[in-house]
């Protein structure tokens, strides 16, 4: 497992993390690790939401009256060439 050292953290930030760690009954190190994990998870969630929204925008461009070919059929047809 890797180690990470963060330097030059302002006093207010350290105090906020320390208070938060006390409220949650954790060490400062564990609180910082939790904050990092939660932040990264939130970033992944936003990325997923963005991709879902992009797919919805693309799907909205296709007219509903046009029948879409199943991709499995297209792949099979391409392989049979």
PDB file of C-alpha atoms in Angstrom:
ATOM      1  CA  UNK A   1       0.000   0.000   0.000  1.00  0.00           C
ATOM      2  CA  UNK A   2       1.352   3.434  -0.891  1.00  0.00           C
ATOM      3  CA  UNK A   3       1.955   6.389   1.311  1.00  0.00           C
ATOM      4  CA  UNK A   4       1.056  10.002   0.675  1.00  0.00           C
ATOM      5  CA  UNK A   5       2.399  13.078   2.434  1.00  0.00           C
ATOM      6  CA  UNK A   6       0.697  16.418   2.054  1.00  0.00           C
ATOM      7  CA  UNK A   7       2.657  19.523   3.001  1.00  0.00           C
ATOM      8  CA  UNK A   8       1.756  23.173   3.436  1.00  0.00           C
ATOM      9  CA  UNK A   9      -1.861  22.602   4.434  1.00  0.00           C
ATOM     10  CA  UNK A  10      -3.327  25.790   5.855  1.00  0.00           C
ATOM     11  CA  UNK A  11      -4.351  25.784   9.531  1.00  0.00           C
ATOM     12  CA  UNK A  12      -8.057  26.247   8.795  1.00  0.00           C
ATOM     13  CA  UNK A  13      -8.152  23.156   6.599  1.00  0.00           C
ATOM     14  CA  UNK A  14      -6.314  21.096   9.198  1.00  0.00           C
ATOM     15  CA  UNK A  15      -8.759  22.300  11.866  1.00  0.00           C
ATOM     16  CA  UNK A  16     -11.778  21.404   9.707  1.00  0.00           C
ATOM     17  CA  UNK A  17     -10.425  17.915   9.022  1.00  0.00           C
ATOM     18  CA  UNK A  18      -9.539  17.440  12.684  1.00  0.00           C
ATOM     19  CA  UNK A  19     -13.040  18.473  13.809  1.00  0.00           C
ATOM     20  CA  UNK A  20     -14.626  16.236  11.215  1.00  0.00           C
ATOM     21  CA  UNK A  21     -12.440  13.291  12.289  1.00  0.00           C
ATOM     22  CA  UNK A  22     -13.480  13.782  15.939  1.00  0.00           C
ATOM     23  CA  UNK A  23     -17.159  13.868  14.956  1.00  0.00           C
ATOM     24  CA  UNK A  24     -16.770  10.611  13.053  1.00  0.00           C
ATOM     25  CA  UNK A  25     -14.561   8.968  15.677  1.00  0.00           C
ATOM     26  CA  UNK A  26     -11.649   8.536  13.291  1.00  0.00           C
ATOM     27  CA  UNK A  27      -8.020   9.542  13.133  1.00  0.00           C
ATOM     28  CA  UNK A  28      -7.098  12.510  10.967  1.00  0.00           C
ATOM     29  CA  UNK A  29      -5.340  10.150   8.545  1.00  0.00           C
ATOM     30  CA  UNK A  30      -8.423   7.957   8.230  1.00  0.00           C
ATOM     31  CA  UNK A  31     -10.627  11.017   7.744  1.00  0.00           C
ATOM     32  CA  UNK A  32      -8.393  12.343   4.958  1.00  0.00           C
ATOM     33  CA  UNK A  33      -8.398   8.917   3.286  1.00  0.00           C
ATOM     34  CA  UNK A  34     -12.202   8.822   3.522  1.00  0.00           C
ATOM     35  CA  UNK A  35     -12.457  12.305   2.011  1.00  0.00           C
ATOM     36  CA  UNK A  36     -10.183  11.297  -0.875  1.00  0.00           C
ATOM     37  CA  UNK A  37     -12.120   8.097  -1.565  1.00  0.00           C
ATOM     38  CA  UNK A  38     -15.481   9.886  -1.392  1.00  0.00           C
ATOM     39  CA  UNK A  39     -14.237  12.632  -3.697  1.00  0.00           C
ATOM     40  CA  UNK A  40     -12.978  10.143  -6.262  1.00  0.00           C
ATOM     41  CA  UNK A  41     -16.220   8.155  -6.087  1.00  0.00           C
ATOM     42  CA  UNK A  42     -18.228  11.340  -6.638  1.00  0.00           C
ATOM     43  CA  UNK A  43     -16.042  12.206  -9.626  1.00  0.00           C
ATOM     44  CA  UNK A  44     -16.693   8.762 -11.147  1.00  0.00           C
ATOM     45  CA  UNK A  45     -20.436   9.197 -10.555  1.00  0.00           C
ATOM     46  CA  UNK A  46     -20.416  12.566 -12.315  1.00  0.00           C
ATOM     47  CA  UNK A  47     -18.494  11.004 -15.200  1.00  0.00           C
ATOM     48  CA  UNK A  48     -21.097   8.244 -15.457  1.00  0.00           C
ATOM     49  CA  UNK A  49     -23.951  10.759 -15.357  1.00  0.00           C
ATOM     50  CA  UNK A  50     -22.247  12.724 -18.118  1.00  0.00           C
ATOM     51  CA  UNK A  51     -21.928   9.625 -20.295  1.00  0.00           C
ATOM     52  CA  UNK A  52     -25.568   8.690 -19.707  1.00  0.00           C
ATOM     53  CA  UNK A  53     -26.651  12.222 -20.640  1.00  0.00           C
ATOM     54  CA  UNK A  54     -24.507  12.094 -23.789  1.00  0.00           C
ATOM     55  CA  UNK A  55     -26.073   8.784 -24.835  1.00  0.00           C
ATOM     56  CA  UNK A  56     -29.545  10.255 -24.254  1.00  0.00           C
ATOM     57  CA  UNK A  57     -28.687  13.260 -26.456  1.00  0.00           C
ATOM     58  CA  UNK A  58     -27.464  10.972 -29.239  1.00  0.00           C
ATOM     59  CA  UNK A  59     -30.548   8.755 -28.932  1.00  0.00           C
ATOM     60  CA  UNK A  60     -32.753  11.842 -29.199  1.00  0.00           C
ATOM     61  CA  UNK A  61     -31.202  12.605 -32.615  1.00  0.00           C
ATOM     62  CA  UNK A  62     -32.549   9.381 -34.126  1.00  0.00           C
ATOM     63  CA  UNK A  63     -36.105   9.744 -35.407  1.00  0.00           C
ATOM     64  CA  UNK A  64     -38.531   7.417 -33.625  1.00  0.00           C
ATOM     65  CA  UNK A  65     -40.196   6.483 -36.909  1.00  0.00           C
ATOM     66  CA  UNK A  66     -37.030   4.852 -38.277  1.00  0.00           C
ATOM     67  CA  UNK A  67     -36.615   1.217 -37.266  1.00  0.00           C
ATOM     68  CA  UNK A  68     -33.161   0.537 -35.861  1.00  0.00           C
ATOM     69  CA  UNK A  69     -31.205  -2.578 -36.759  1.00  0.00           C
ATOM     70  CA  UNK A  70     -30.032  -4.723 -33.864  1.00  0.00           C
ATOM     71  CA  UNK A  71     -26.265  -4.395 -33.490  1.00  0.00           C
ATOM     72  CA  UNK A  72     -25.915  -8.176 -33.133  1.00  0.00           C
ATOM     73  CA  UNK A  73     -27.333  -8.573 -36.632  1.00  0.00           C
ATOM     74  CA  UNK A  74     -24.955  -5.946 -38.012  1.00  0.00           C
ATOM     75  CA  UNK A  75     -21.929  -7.605 -36.393  1.00  0.00           C
ATOM     76  CA  UNK A  76     -22.965 -11.050 -37.658  1.00  0.00           C
ATOM     77  CA  UNK A  77     -23.483  -9.670 -41.166  1.00  0.00           C
ATOM     78  CA  UNK A  78     -20.049  -8.045 -41.084  1.00  0.00           C
ATOM     79  CA  UNK A  79     -18.370 -11.268 -39.908  1.00  0.00           C
ATOM     80  CA  UNK A  80     -20.055 -13.276 -42.651  1.00  0.00           C
ATOM     81  CA  UNK A  81     -18.498 -11.136 -45.383  1.00  0.00           C
TER      82      UNK A  81
END
